[in-house]
PDB file of C-alpha atoms in Angstrom:
ATOM      1  CA  MET A1085      11.177  11.922  -3.810  1.00 93.00           C
ATOM      2  CA  GLY A1086       8.013  11.476  -1.488  1.00 98.00           C
ATOM      3  CA  ARG A1087       6.951  11.203   1.740  1.00 98.00           C
ATOM      4  CA  ILE A1088       4.673   8.321   3.802  1.00 98.00           C
ATOM      5  CA  ALA A1089       1.425  10.201   4.340  1.00 98.00           C
ATOM      6  CA  GLY A1090      -0.265   7.406   6.176  1.00 98.00           C
ATOM      7  CA  ILE A1091       0.270   3.849   7.241  1.00 98.00           C
ATOM      8  CA  ALA A1092      -2.402   1.390   7.823  1.00 97.00           C
ATOM      9  CA  ARG A1093      -3.143  -2.467   8.711  1.00 96.00           C
ATOM     10  CA  HIS A1094      -5.497  -4.993   9.547  1.00 93.00           C
ATOM     11  CA  GLN A1095      -4.950  -8.241  11.779  1.00 91.00           C
ATOM     12  CA  PHE A1096      -7.419 -10.776  10.099  1.00 87.00           C
ATOM     13  CA  PRO A1097      -9.319 -11.078   6.956  1.00 84.00           C
ATOM     14  CA  LYS A1098     -12.011  -8.467   6.457  1.00 85.00           C
ATOM     15  CA  ALA A1099     -10.914  -6.589   9.946  1.00 90.00           C
ATOM     16  CA  PRO A1100     -11.309  -2.860  10.412  1.00 92.00           C
ATOM     17  CA  MET A1101      -8.085  -0.875   8.870  1.00 94.00           C
ATOM     18  CA  GLU A1102      -5.992   0.519  11.981  1.00 96.00           C
ATOM     19  CA  THR A1103      -4.193   3.857  11.011  1.00 97.00           C
ATOM     20  CA  ILE A1104      -1.224   4.089  13.104  1.00 98.00           C
ATOM     21  CA  ASP A1105       1.967   6.881  13.110  1.00 98.00           C
ATOM     22  CA  ARG A1106       4.730   4.008  12.959  1.00 98.00           C
ATOM     23  CA  ALA A1107       5.588   0.488  12.172  1.00 97.00           C
ATOM     24  CA  ARG A1108       8.083  -1.920  12.222  1.00 97.00           C
ATOM     25  CA  VAL A1109       8.606  -3.818   8.883  1.00 96.00           C
ATOM     26  CA  THR A1110       9.880  -7.537   8.726  1.00 93.00           C
ATOM     27  CA  LEU A1111      10.820  -9.690   5.953  1.00 91.00           C
ATOM     28  CA  GLU A1112       8.667 -12.602   7.384  1.00 88.00           C
ATOM     29  CA  GLY A1113       5.607 -10.373   7.935  1.00 90.00           C
ATOM     30  CA  GLY A1114       5.419  -6.958   6.032  1.00 93.00           C
ATOM     31  CA  ILE A1115       3.930  -4.127   8.370  1.00 95.00           C
ATOM     32  CA  ALA A1116       3.726  -5.462  11.953  1.00 94.00           C
ATOM     33  CA  GLY A1117       0.391  -6.693  12.804  1.00 93.00           C
ATOM     34  CA  ASP A1118      -0.865  -6.809   9.618  1.00 92.00           C
ATOM     35  CA  PHE A1119      -2.078 -10.420   8.526  1.00 86.00           C
ATOM     36  CA  ARG A1120      -1.870 -10.075   4.829  1.00 81.00           C
ATOM     37  CA  GLY A1121       2.164  -9.370   5.294  1.00 79.00           C
ATOM     38  CA  ALA A1122       2.756 -12.630   6.510  1.00 71.00           C
ATOM     39  CA  MET A1123       4.693 -14.721   3.569  1.00 58.00           C
ATOM     40  CA  LYS A1124       3.100 -18.288   5.028  1.00 65.00           C
ATOM     41  CA  GLY A1125       6.415 -20.222   3.917  1.00 58.00           C
ATOM     42  CA  LYS A1126       6.237 -19.115   0.234  1.00 60.00           C
ATOM     43  CA  PRO A1127       7.007 -15.981  -1.693  1.00 57.00           C
ATOM     44  CA  HIS A1128       4.179 -13.671  -1.051  1.00 66.00           C
ATOM     45  CA  LYS A1129       3.885 -10.765  -3.762  1.00 70.00           C
ATOM     46  CA  ARG A1130       1.502  -8.859  -1.682  1.00 80.00           C
ATOM     47  CA  GLN A1131       3.465  -8.306   1.706  1.00 92.00           C
ATOM     48  CA  VAL A1132       3.155  -4.289   1.523  1.00 96.00           C
ATOM     49  CA  THR A1133       0.757  -2.586  -0.689  1.00 95.00           C
ATOM     50  CA  LEU A1134       1.251   1.442  -1.465  1.00 97.00           C
ATOM     51  CA  MET A1135      -0.905   4.040  -3.069  1.00 97.00           C
ATOM     52  CA  GLU A1136      -0.762   7.432  -4.364  1.00 98.00           C
ATOM     53  CA  ALA A1137      -2.663   9.902  -2.267  1.00 97.00           C
ATOM     54  CA  GLY A1138      -3.424  11.829  -5.510  1.00 97.00           C
ATOM     55  CA  ASP A1139      -4.611   8.582  -7.624  1.00 96.00           C
ATOM     56  CA  TRP A1140      -7.347   8.148  -4.086  1.00 96.00           C
ATOM     57  CA  GLU A1141      -8.084  11.797  -4.437  1.00 96.00           C
ATOM     58  CA  ALA A1142      -8.539  11.594  -8.253  1.00 95.00           C
ATOM     59  CA  ALA A1143     -10.963   8.347  -7.538  1.00 95.00           C
ATOM     60  CA  MET A1144     -12.598  10.588  -4.964  1.00 95.00           C
ATOM     61  CA  ALA A1145     -13.425  13.572  -7.272  1.00 95.00           C
ATOM     62  CA  GLU A1146     -14.359  11.136  -9.952  1.00 94.00           C
ATOM     63  CA  LEU A1147     -17.627   9.665  -7.888  1.00 94.00           C
ATOM     64  CA  GLY A1148     -18.121  13.031  -6.152  1.00 94.00           C
ATOM     65  CA  ARG A1149     -17.259  11.296  -2.612  1.00 93.00           C
ATOM     66  CA  SER A1150     -15.032  11.599   0.340  1.00 94.00           C
ATOM     67  CA  ILE A1151     -14.104   8.360   1.811  1.00 94.00           C
ATOM     68  CA  GLY A1152     -10.796   8.097   3.874  1.00 93.00           C
ATOM     69  CA  TRP A1153      -7.973   6.551   2.323  1.00 95.00           C
ATOM     70  CA  GLU A1154      -7.451   3.206   4.499  1.00 95.00           C
ATOM     71  CA  GLN A1155     -10.919   2.223   3.222  1.00 91.00           C
ATOM     72  CA  ARG A1156      -8.839   1.393  -0.044  1.00 93.00           C
ATOM     73  CA  ARG A1157      -7.116  -1.415   2.270  1.00 91.00           C
ATOM     74  CA  VAL A1158      -3.680  -0.667   1.242  1.00 94.00           C
ATOM     75  CA  ASN A1159      -0.823  -0.074   3.915  1.00 97.00           C
ATOM     76  CA  LEU A1160       1.014   2.773   2.778  1.00 98.00           C
ATOM     77  CA  LEU A1161      -0.170   6.051   1.572  1.00 98.00           C
ATOM     78  CA  VAL A1162       2.283   7.768  -0.452  1.00 98.00           C
ATOM     79  CA  ASP A1163       2.333  11.586  -1.563  1.00 98.00           C
ATOM     80  CA  GLY A1164       4.648  13.525  -4.103  1.00 98.00           C
ATOM     81  CA  LEU A1165       6.056  10.076  -5.894  1.00 98.00           C
ATOM     82  CA  ASP A1166       4.696   8.361  -8.523  1.00 97.00           C
ATOM     83  CA  LEU A1167       4.696   4.901  -8.023  1.00 97.00           C
ATOM     84  CA  PRO A1168       6.752   2.632 -10.298  1.00 97.00           C
ATOM     85  CA  GLN A1169       4.493   0.739 -12.724  1.00 95.00           C
ATOM     86  CA  MET A1170       7.170  -2.152 -13.136  1.00 95.00           C
ATOM     87  CA  PRO A1171       7.706  -5.464 -11.341  1.00 95.00           C
ATOM     88  CA  GLY A1172      11.264  -5.507  -9.584  1.00 96.00           C
ATOM     89  CA  ALA A1173      11.524  -1.648  -9.423  1.00 97.00           C
ATOM     90  CA  ARG A1174      12.746  -1.017  -5.944  1.00 98.00           C
ATOM     91  CA  LEU A1175      11.542   1.733  -3.054  1.00 98.00           C
ATOM     92  CA  ARG A1176      13.539   2.791  -0.062  1.00 98.00           C
ATOM     93  CA  ILE A1177      11.537   4.261   2.694  1.00 98.00           C
ATOM     94  CA  GLY A1178      13.767   6.322   5.260  1.00 96.00           C
ATOM     95  CA  ALA A1179      17.264   4.856   6.113  1.00 93.00           C
ATOM     96  CA  ASP A1180      16.385   1.155   6.151  1.00 95.00           C
ATOM     97  CA  VAL A1181      13.345  -0.246   4.469  1.00 98.00           C
ATOM     98  CA  MET A1182      13.315  -1.409   1.146  1.00 98.00           C
ATOM     99  CA  LEU A1183      10.579  -2.580  -1.047  1.00 97.00           C
ATOM    100  CA  GLU A1184      10.427  -4.508  -4.385  1.00 96.00           C
ATOM    101  CA  VAL A1185       7.228  -3.708  -6.527  1.00 97.00           C
ATOM    102  CA  ARG A1186       5.716  -7.538  -7.862  1.00 95.00           C
ATOM    103  CA  CYS A1187       2.503  -6.084  -9.297  1.00 94.00           C
ATOM    104  CA  GLU A1188      -0.192  -4.095  -9.700  1.00 93.00           C
ATOM    105  CA  CYS A1189      -2.695  -4.083  -6.691  1.00 92.00           C
ATOM    106  CA  ASP A1190      -6.028  -4.724  -8.359  1.00 88.00           C
ATOM    107  CA  PRO A1191      -8.945  -3.220  -6.884  1.00 87.00           C
ATOM    108  CA  CYS A1192     -11.164  -6.044  -5.482  1.00 81.00           C
ATOM    109  CA  SER A1193     -15.184  -5.883  -5.341  1.00 80.00           C
ATOM    110  CA  ARG A1194     -15.266  -4.635  -1.772  1.00 82.00           C
ATOM    111  CA  MET A1195     -14.341  -1.239  -3.338  1.00 89.00           C
ATOM    112  CA  GLU A1196     -17.797  -1.615  -4.951  1.00 85.00           C
ATOM    113  CA  ALA A1197     -19.421  -2.055  -1.460  1.00 83.00           C
ATOM    114  CA  LEU A1198     -17.844   1.307  -0.332  1.00 86.00           C
ATOM    115  CA  ALA A1199     -19.118   3.078  -3.257  1.00 90.00           C
ATOM    116  CA  GLN A1200     -20.630   2.186  -6.678  1.00 91.00           C
ATOM    117  CA  GLY A1201     -18.135   2.884  -9.764  1.00 93.00           C
ATOM    118  CA  LEU A1202     -15.049   3.074  -7.314  1.00 92.00           C
ATOM    119  CA  LYS A1203     -13.674  -0.310  -8.665  1.00 91.00           C
ATOM    120  CA  ALA A1204     -13.961   1.105 -11.865  1.00 92.00           C
ATOM    121  CA  ALA A1205     -12.192   4.167 -10.958  1.00 93.00           C
ATOM    122  CA  LEU A1206      -9.215   2.311  -9.502  1.00 92.00           C
ATOM    123  CA  MET A1207      -8.509   0.310 -12.619  1.00 91.00           C
ATOM    124  CA  PRO A1208      -7.076   2.762 -15.177  1.00 90.00           C
ATOM    125  CA  ASP A1209      -3.113   3.333 -14.941  1.00 91.00           C
ATOM    126  CA  TRP A1210      -2.299   1.523 -12.086  1.00 94.00           C
ATOM    127  CA  ARG A1211      -4.466   3.997  -9.587  1.00 94.00           C
ATOM    128  CA  GLY A1212      -5.460   1.175  -7.259  1.00 94.00           C
ATOM    129  CA  GLY A1213      -1.487   0.885  -5.925  1.00 96.00           C
ATOM    130  CA  VAL A1214       1.149  -1.335  -6.195  1.00 96.00           C
ATOM    131  CA  CYS A1215       1.943  -4.753  -4.007  1.00 95.00           C
ATOM    132  CA  ALA A1216       5.540  -5.005  -2.994  1.00 96.00           C
ATOM    133  CA  MET A1217       8.051  -7.584  -1.050  1.00 94.00           C
ATOM    134  CA  VAL A1218      10.285  -6.725   1.808  1.00 95.00           C
ATOM    135  CA  ILE A1219      13.546  -6.718   0.838  1.00 95.00           C
ATOM    136  CA  ALA A1220      15.131  -4.865   3.728  1.00 96.00           C
ATOM    137  CA  PRO A1221      13.516  -4.476   7.019  1.00 97.00           C
ATOM    138  CA  GLY A1222      13.259  -1.617   9.547  1.00 98.00           C
ATOM    139  CA  GLU A1223      11.114   1.010  11.310  1.00 98.00           C
ATOM    140  CA  ILE A1224       8.895   3.612   9.046  1.00 98.00           C
ATOM    141  CA  ALA A1225       6.784   6.633  10.381  1.00 98.00           C
ATOM    142  CA  VAL A1226       4.247   8.619   8.851  1.00 98.00           C
ATOM    143  CA  GLY A1227       6.494  11.707   7.165  1.00 98.00           C
ATOM    144  CA  ASP A1228       9.577   9.501   6.191  1.00 98.00           C
ATOM    145  CA  GLU A1229      11.062  10.318   2.627  1.00 98.00           C
ATOM    146  CA  ILE A1230      10.136   7.276  -0.086  1.00 98.00           C
ATOM    147  CA  ARG A1231      12.223   7.176  -3.210  1.00 98.00           C
ATOM    148  CA  ILE A1232      13.038   4.993  -6.186  1.00 98.00           C
ATOM    149  CA  GLU A1233      16.170   3.063  -5.794  1.00 94.00           C
ATOM    150  CA  THR A1234      18.370   2.572  -9.191  1.00 72.00           C
TER     151      THR A1234
END
């Protein structure tokens, strides 16, 4: 079992990431206020993105840099839990929210703009995180427990 260490969202493509302490998570829009979570009429494998805090720290150590995790442009930073690297795995956050892992969250070329070599540092072993879809909605907050459901 782990904890949610951070929540972030962005309102439109290429907008700066906003870190928040609490968020509503919906079936229709993922993290409320995050443009990427909207399903737009079809199943969307990337409603909510999650990354392990340890993986970000390892990438930063590898590059000798210190960049805020939200610059990775994922929604949730997870501490103390190895995220499952298997499509279909389910994650419970708090009492209500359930996410289903859909795929690896591949790092994009924007990571190279942050730091040379960052994209490559996020490639091994799903280090860039996972993309998930909302199965059950609810409220989440920094500090909430996150666990793998069987």
